[in-house]
Amino acid sequence: MRPSRTSEGSRSPGTDTERPSPWLRVLPGISPERRGFVLAWWGFALTFGGMRLLTWLIHIDVAGVGDVQAGGVHLHHYVWGILLLVAVGAAGLVERSARARAWMGLAYGVGLALVVDEAALLISLEDVYWDTEGGVSIALAIAVIAVAGAVLAVTRARRRGTGNGDDHG
């Protein structure tokens, strides 16, 4: 029987075989409560950029890169985003550990980026990805990245200035 952890990153006495969360190494100084939000922001930004690159490679017909299809029907990547958001929502109803919240934050950002990247298609109900109307998706994604990044920065600065003596968090 494995001893349980008392909190993320700390161990019960005698549990040297358990490893701390990988997010502690990747995001040092970020509290477990904020880690999911930071990972969601990074997941969103990197997935959005990655999907734009991938779809551009498909658009210019790079060898070996093509659309995902099922039965001859193109599956837009917002479908995968919706499925990922459904899975994160369901997991969030049952899982509350800091480690799970971090992974759910990352998955949430990825799923949201997949949906927002095709927001113009969902609004117009036409495939306008490379048309002028497709710019709505780009503008929306940039706004999400900017607003979420600003909120993370402002709330971090405000928390540091509370005078509670914990300016290292």
Coordinates of N, CA and C in Angstrom, one line a residue:
M1 N 0.8 -1.2 0.0 CA 0.0 0.0 0.0 C 0.9 1.2 0.0
R2 N 0.6 2.2 -0.9 CA 1.4 3.4 -1.0 C 0.8 4.4 0.0
P3 N 1.7 5.1 0.7 CA 1.3 6.2 1.5 C 0.8 7.3 0.7
S4 N -0.2 8.1 1.2 CA -0.7 9.2 0.4 C 0.1 10.5 0.7
R5 N 0.0 11.4 -0.2 CA 0.7 12.7 0.0 C -0.2 13.5 0.8
T6 N 0.4 14.4 1.6 CA -0.3 15.3 2.4 C -0.7 16.6 1.6
S7 N 0.2 17.0 0.7 CA -0.1 18.0 -0.3 C 0.9 17.9 -1.4
E8 N 0.6 18.6 -2.5 CA 1.5 18.4 -3.7 C 2.9 18.9 -3.4
G9 N 3.9 18.1 -3.8 CA 5.2 18.5 -3.6 C 5.8 18.2 -2.2
S10 N 4.9 17.9 -1.3 CA 5.4 17.4 0.1 C 5.0 16.0 0.2
R11 N 5.8 15.3 1.0 CA 5.6 13.8 1.1 C 5.4 13.5 2.6
S12 N 4.7 12.4 2.8 CA 4.7 11.9 4.2 C 6.0 11.3 4.5
P13 N 6.4 11.2 5.8 CA 7.7 10.6 6.1 C 7.8 9.2 5.5
G14 N 9.0 8.9 5.0 CA 9.3 7.6 4.5 C 8.7 7.3 3.1
T15 N 8.4 8.3 2.3 CA 7.8 8.1 1.0 C 8.8 8.6 -0.1
D16 N 10.1 8.3 0.1 CA 11.1 8.8 -0.9 C 10.9 8.2 -2.3
T17 N 10.1 7.2 -2.5 CA 9.9 6.6 -3.8 C 8.9 7.4 -4.6
E18 N 8.1 8.2 -4.1 CA 7.2 9.0 -4.8 C 7.9 10.2 -5.4
R19 N 7.5 10.6 -6.7 CA 8.1 11.7 -7.3 C 7.2 12.9 -7.2
P20 N 7.8 14.1 -7.1 CA 6.9 15.3 -7.1 C 6.3 15.5 -8.5
S21 N 5.3 16.3 -8.6 CA 4.7 16.6 -9.8 C 5.7 17.2 -10.8
P22 N 5.6 16.8 -12.1 CA 6.6 17.4 -13.1 C 6.3 18.9 -13.2
W23 N 5.1 19.4 -12.9 CA 4.8 20.8 -13.0 C 5.6 21.7 -12.0
L24 N 6.1 21.1 -10.9 CA 6.9 21.8 -9.9 C 8.2 22.2 -10.6
R25 N 8.8 21.3 -11.4 CA 10.0 21.6 -12.1 C 9.8 22.6 -13.3
V26 N 8.7 22.5 -14.0 CA 8.4 23.3 -15.1 C 8.0 24.7 -14.7
L27 N 7.2 24.8 -13.7 CA 6.7 26.1 -13.2 C 7.1 26.4 -11.8
P28 N 8.3 26.5 -11.5 CA 8.7 26.8 -10.1 C 8.2 28.1 -9.6
G29 N 7.7 28.2 -8.4 CA 7.2 29.4 -7.8 C 5.7 29.7 -8.1
I30 N 5.1 28.8 -8.9 CA 3.7 29.0 -9.2 C 2.9 28.1 -8.3
S31 N 2.0 28.7 -7.5 CA 1.2 27.9 -6.5 C 0.3 26.9 -7.3
P32 N 0.0 25.8 -6.6 CA -0.8 24.8 -7.2 C -2.2 25.4 -7.6
E33 N -2.7 26.4 -6.9 CA -3.9 27.0 -7.2 C -3.9 27.7 -8.6
R34 N -2.8 28.3 -8.9 CA -2.6 29.1 -10.1 C -2.1 28.3 -11.3
R35 N -1.4 27.2 -11.0 CA -0.7 26.4 -12.0 C -1.7 26.0 -13.2
G36 N -2.9 25.5 -12.9 CA -3.8 25.2 -13.9 C -4.1 26.3 -14.9
F37 N -4.3 27.5 -14.3 CA -4.6 28.7 -15.1 C -3.4 29.0 -16.0
V38 N -2.2 29.0 -15.5 CA -1.0 29.3 -16.3 C -0.8 28.3 -17.4
L39 N -1.0 27.0 -17.1 CA -0.9 26.0 -18.1 C -2.0 26.1 -19.1
A40 N -3.2 26.5 -18.7 CA -4.3 26.7 -19.7 C -3.9 27.8 -20.7
W41 N -3.3 28.9 -20.2 CA -2.9 30.0 -21.0 C -1.8 29.6 -22.0
W42 N -0.8 28.9 -21.5 CA 0.3 28.4 -22.4 C -0.3 27.4 -23.4
G43 N -1.1 26.5 -22.9 CA -1.7 25.5 -23.8 C -2.5 26.1 -24.9
F44 N -3.2 27.1 -24.5 CA -4.0 27.8 -25.5 C -3.1 28.5 -26.6
A45 N -2.2 29.3 -26.1 CA -1.3 30.0 -27.0 C -0.5 29.1 -27.9
L46 N 0.1 28.1 -27.4 CA 0.9 27.2 -28.2 C 0.1 26.3 -29.2
T47 N -1.1 25.9 -28.7 CA -2.0 25.1 -29.6 C -2.5 26.0 -30.7
F48 N -2.9 27.2 -30.4 CA -3.4 28.1 -31.5 C -2.3 28.3 -32.5
G49 N -1.1 28.6 -32.1 CA 0.0 28.8 -33.0 C 0.3 27.6 -33.8
G50 N 0.3 26.4 -33.1 CA 0.6 25.2 -33.8 C -0.5 24.8 -34.8
M51 N -1.7 25.0 -34.5 CA -2.8 24.7 -35.4 C -2.7 25.6 -36.6
R52 N -2.4 26.9 -36.4 CA -2.3 27.8 -37.6 C -1.2 27.3 -38.5
L53 N -0.1 26.9 -37.9 CA 1.1 26.4 -38.7 C 0.6 25.1 -39.4
L54 N 0.0 24.2 -38.7 CA -0.4 22.9 -39.3 C -1.4 23.1 -40.5
T55 N -2.4 24.0 -40.2 CA -3.4 24.2 -41.3 C -2.8 25.0 -42.5
W56 N -1.8 25.8 -42.2 CA -1.1 26.5 -43.3 C -0.3 25.4 -44.2
L57 N 0.3 24.5 -43.5 CA 1.1 23.4 -44.2 C 0.1 22.6 -45.0
I58 N -1.1 22.3 -44.5 CA -2.1 21.6 -45.3 C -2.5 22.5 -46.5
H59 N -2.7 23.7 -46.2 CA -3.2 24.7 -47.2 C -2.2 24.8 -48.4
I60 N -0.9 24.8 -48.1 CA 0.0 24.9 -49.2 C 0.4 23.5 -49.7
D61 N -0.3 22.5 -49.3 CA -0.1 21.1 -49.8 C 1.3 20.5 -49.6
V62 N 1.8 20.6 -48.4 CA 3.0 20.0 -48.0 C 2.8 18.5 -48.0
A63 N 3.8 17.8 -48.6 CA 3.7 16.3 -48.7 C 3.5 15.7 -47.4
G64 N 2.6 14.8 -47.3 CA 2.4 14.0 -46.0 C 1.5 14.6 -45.0
V65 N 1.1 15.9 -45.2 CA 0.2 16.5 -44.3 C -1.1 16.7 -44.9
G66 N -2.2 16.3 -44.3 CA -3.5 16.4 -44.9 C -4.6 16.5 -43.8
D67 N -5.8 16.7 -44.3 CA -7.0 16.8 -43.4 C -7.3 15.5 -42.8
V68 N -7.9 15.6 -41.6 CA -8.4 14.4 -40.9 C -9.9 14.2 -41.5
Q69 N -10.1 13.0 -41.9 CA -11.4 12.7 -42.5 C -12.0 11.4 -41.9
A70 N -13.3 11.3 -41.9 CA -14.0 10.1 -41.5 C -15.1 9.9 -42.5
G71 N -15.0 8.8 -43.3 CA -16.0 8.5 -44.3 C -16.1 9.6 -45.4
G72 N -15.0 10.2 -45.7 CA -14.9 11.2 -46.7 C -15.4 12.6 -46.2
V73 N -15.7 12.7 -45.0 CA -16.1 14.0 -44.4 C -14.9 14.6 -43.6
H74 N -14.6 15.8 -43.9 CA -13.5 16.5 -43.2 C -13.9 16.8 -41.8
L75 N -13.1 16.4 -40.8 CA -13.4 16.7 -39.4 C -12.6 17.9 -39.0
H76 N -13.3 19.0 -38.8 CA -12.6 20.2 -38.4 C -12.0 20.0 -37.0
H77 N -11.0 20.8 -36.6 CA -10.4 20.6 -35.3 C -11.2 21.1 -34.2
Y78 N -12.2 21.9 -34.4 CA -13.1 22.3 -33.3 C -13.8 21.1 -32.7
V79 N -14.0 20.0 -33.5 CA -14.6 18.8 -33.0 C -13.8 18.2 -31.9
W80 N -12.5 18.1 -32.1 CA -11.6 17.5 -31.1 C -11.5 18.4 -29.9
G81 N -11.6 19.7 -30.2 CA -11.6 20.7 -29.0 C -12.8 20.5 -28.2
I82 N -14.0 20.4 -28.8 CA -15.2 20.2 -28.0 C -15.1 18.9 -27.2
L83 N -14.6 17.8 -27.8 CA -14.5 16.5 -27.1 C -13.5 16.7 -25.9
L84 N -12.4 17.4 -26.1 CA -11.4 17.6 -25.0 C -12.1 18.4 -23.9
L85 N -12.8 19.5 -24.3 CA -13.5 20.3 -23.2 C -14.5 19.5 -22.5
V86 N -15.2 18.6 -23.1 CA -16.2 17.7 -22.4 C -15.4 16.8 -21.5
A87 N -14.3 16.2 -21.9 CA -13.5 15.4 -21.0 C -13.0 16.1 -19.8
V88 N -12.5 17.3 -20.0 CA -12.0 18.2 -18.9 C -13.1 18.5 -17.9
G89 N -14.3 18.9 -18.5 CA -15.4 19.2 -17.6 C -15.8 18.0 -16.8
A90 N -15.9 16.8 -17.4 CA -16.3 15.6 -16.6 C -15.2 15.3 -15.6
A91 N -13.9 15.4 -15.9 CA -12.9 15.1 -15.0 C -12.9 16.1 -13.8
G92 N -13.2 17.4 -14.1 CA -13.3 18.4 -13.1 C -14.4 18.2 -12.1
L93 N -15.4 17.4 -12.4 CA -16.5 17.1 -11.5 C -16.1 16.1 -10.5
V94 N -15.0 15.3 -10.8 CA -14.7 14.2 -9.8 C -13.3 14.4 -9.3
E95 N -12.4 15.0 -9.9 CA -11.0 15.1 -9.5 C -10.6 16.5 -9.0
R96 N -10.0 16.5 -7.8 CA -9.7 17.8 -7.2 C -8.2 18.0 -6.8
S97 N -7.4 17.0 -7.1 CA -6.0 17.1 -6.7 C -5.3 18.2 -7.5
A98 N -4.2 18.8 -6.9 CA -3.5 19.8 -7.6 C -2.8 19.3 -8.9
R99 N -2.4 18.1 -8.8 CA -1.7 17.5 -10.0 C -2.8 17.4 -11.2
A100 N -4.0 16.9 -10.8 CA -5.0 16.8 -11.8 C -5.5 18.1 -12.3
R101 N -5.6 19.1 -11.4 CA -6.0 20.5 -11.9 C -5.0 21.0 -12.9
A102 N -3.7 20.8 -12.7 CA -2.7 21.2 -13.6 C -2.9 20.6 -15.0
W103 N -3.0 19.3 -15.0 CA -3.2 18.6 -16.3 C -4.6 19.0 -17.0
M104 N -5.6 19.2 -16.1 CA -6.9 19.7 -16.7 C -6.7 21.1 -17.2
G105 N -6.0 21.9 -16.6 CA -5.7 23.3 -17.1 C -5.1 23.3 -18.4
L106 N -4.1 22.5 -18.6 CA -3.4 22.3 -19.9 C -4.3 21.8 -20.9
A107 N -5.1 20.8 -20.6 CA -6.0 20.2 -21.6 C -7.1 21.2 -21.9
Y108 N -7.6 22.0 -21.0 CA -8.6 23.0 -21.2 C -8.1 24.0 -22.2
G109 N -6.9 24.5 -22.0 CA -6.3 25.5 -22.9 C -6.2 25.0 -24.3
V110 N -5.7 23.7 -24.5 CA -5.6 23.1 -25.8 C -7.0 23.0 -26.4
G111 N -7.9 22.4 -25.7 CA -9.3 22.3 -26.2 C -9.9 23.6 -26.6
L112 N -9.8 24.6 -25.8 CA -10.3 25.9 -26.1 C -9.7 26.5 -27.3
A113 N -8.4 26.3 -27.5 CA -7.7 26.9 -28.7 C -8.2 26.2 -30.0
L114 N -8.5 24.9 -29.9 CA -9.0 24.2 -31.1 C -10.3 24.7 -31.5
V115 N -11.2 25.1 -30.5 CA -12.5 25.6 -30.8 C -12.4 27.1 -31.3
V116 N -11.6 27.9 -30.6 CA -11.5 29.3 -30.9 C -10.9 29.5 -32.3
D117 N -9.9 28.6 -32.7 CA -9.3 28.7 -34.0 C -10.3 28.6 -35.1
E118 N -11.4 28.0 -34.9 CA -12.4 27.8 -35.9 C -13.7 28.6 -35.5
A119 N -13.6 29.6 -34.7 CA -14.7 30.4 -34.3 C -15.4 31.0 -35.5
A120 N -14.7 31.5 -36.4 CA -15.3 32.1 -37.6 C -16.2 31.1 -38.4
L121 N -15.7 29.9 -38.5 CA -16.5 28.8 -39.1 C -17.8 28.6 -38.3
L122 N -17.7 28.5 -37.0 CA -18.9 28.3 -36.2 C -19.9 29.5 -36.2
I123 N -19.3 30.7 -36.4 CA -20.2 31.8 -36.5 C -20.9 31.9 -37.8
S124 N -20.2 31.7 -38.9 CA -20.8 31.9 -40.2 C -21.4 30.5 -40.8
L125 N -21.1 29.4 -40.1 CA -21.5 28.1 -40.6 C -21.0 27.8 -42.0
E126 N -19.9 28.4 -42.4 CA -19.2 28.2 -43.6 C -17.7 28.1 -43.4
D127 N -17.0 27.3 -44.2 CA -15.6 27.2 -44.0 C -14.9 28.4 -44.5
V128 N -14.6 29.4 -43.7 CA -14.0 30.7 -44.0 C -12.6 30.8 -43.5
Y129 N -12.0 29.7 -43.1 CA -10.7 29.7 -42.4 C -9.7 30.6 -43.1
W130 N -9.6 30.5 -44.5 CA -8.6 31.2 -45.2 C -9.2 32.5 -45.9
D131 N -10.4 32.7 -45.6 CA -11.1 33.9 -46.2 C -10.9 35.1 -45.2
T132 N -11.3 36.3 -45.7 CA -11.2 37.5 -44.8 C -12.0 37.3 -43.5
E133 N -13.2 36.6 -43.6 CA -14.0 36.4 -42.4 C -13.3 35.5 -41.4
G134 N -12.3 34.7 -41.9 CA -11.6 33.9 -41.0 C -10.7 34.6 -40.0
G135 N -10.5 35.9 -40.3 CA -9.7 36.7 -39.4 C -10.4 36.9 -38.0
V136 N -11.7 36.7 -37.9 CA -12.4 36.7 -36.6 C -11.8 35.8 -35.7
S137 N -11.4 34.6 -36.1 CA -10.8 33.6 -35.2 C -9.5 34.0 -34.7
I138 N -8.7 34.6 -35.6 CA -7.4 35.1 -35.2 C -7.5 36.3 -34.2
A139 N -8.4 37.2 -34.5 CA -8.6 38.3 -33.6 C -9.1 37.8 -32.2
L140 N -10.0 36.9 -32.2 CA -10.5 36.4 -31.0 C -9.4 35.6 -30.2
A141 N -8.6 34.8 -30.8 CA -7.5 34.1 -30.2 C -6.5 35.1 -29.6
I142 N -6.1 36.1 -30.3 CA -5.2 37.1 -29.8 C -5.8 37.8 -28.6
A143 N -7.1 38.1 -28.7 CA -7.7 38.8 -27.5 C -7.7 37.9 -26.3
V144 N -8.0 36.6 -26.5 CA -8.0 35.6 -25.4 C -6.6 35.6 -24.7
I145 N -5.6 35.4 -25.6 CA -4.2 35.4 -25.1 C -3.8 36.6 -24.3
A146 N -4.2 37.8 -24.9 CA -3.8 39.0 -24.3 C -4.6 39.3 -22.9
V147 N -5.9 39.0 -22.9 CA -6.7 39.3 -21.7 C -6.3 38.3 -20.6
A148 N -6.2 37.0 -21.0 CA -5.8 36.0 -20.0 C -4.4 36.3 -19.4
G149 N -3.5 36.6 -20.3 CA -2.1 36.9 -19.9 C -2.1 38.1 -19.0
A150 N -2.9 39.2 -19.3 CA -3.0 40.4 -18.5 C -3.6 40.0 -17.1
V151 N -4.6 39.2 -17.1 CA -5.3 38.9 -15.8 C -4.3 38.1 -14.9
L152 N -3.5 37.2 -15.6 CA -2.5 36.4 -14.8 C -1.5 37.3 -14.2
A153 N -1.0 38.3 -15.0 CA 0.0 39.2 -14.6 C -0.5 40.1 -13.5
V154 N -1.6 40.7 -13.6 CA -2.2 41.6 -12.7 C -2.5 40.9 -11.3
T155 N -3.1 39.7 -11.4 CA -3.4 39.0 -10.2 C -2.2 38.5 -9.5
R156 N -1.1 38.2 -10.2 CA 0.2 37.8 -9.6 C 0.8 39.0 -8.9
A157 N 0.7 40.2 -9.5 CA 1.3 41.4 -8.9 C 0.5 41.8 -7.7
R158 N -0.8 41.7 -7.8 CA -1.7 42.1 -6.7 C -1.4 41.2 -5.5
R159 N -1.3 39.9 -5.7 CA -1.0 39.0 -4.6 C 0.3 39.3 -4.0
R160 N 1.3 39.6 -4.7 CA 2.6 39.9 -4.1 C 2.5 41.2 -3.3
G161 N 1.7 42.1 -3.6 CA 1.6 43.4 -2.9 C 0.7 43.3 -1.7
T162 N 0.2 42.1 -1.3 CA -0.8 42.1 -0.2 C -0.1 42.3 1.2
G163 N 1.2 42.2 1.3 CA 1.9 42.5 2.5 C 1.8 41.3 3.5
N164 N 1.5 40.1 3.0 CA 1.4 39.0 3.9 C 2.8 38.4 4.2
G165 N 3.9 39.0 3.7 CA 5.2 38.5 4.0 C 5.6 37.3 3.1
D166 N 4.7 36.8 2.2 CA 5.1 35.7 1.3 C 5.2 36.3 -0.1
D167 N 6.3 36.9 -0.3 CA 6.6 37.5 -1.6 C 7.3 36.6 -2.6
H168 N 7.5 35.3 -2.2 CA 8.3 34.4 -3.0 C 7.3 33.5 -3.8
G169 N 6.0 33.4 -3.5 CA 5.1 32.5 -4.1 C 4.9 32.6 -5.5

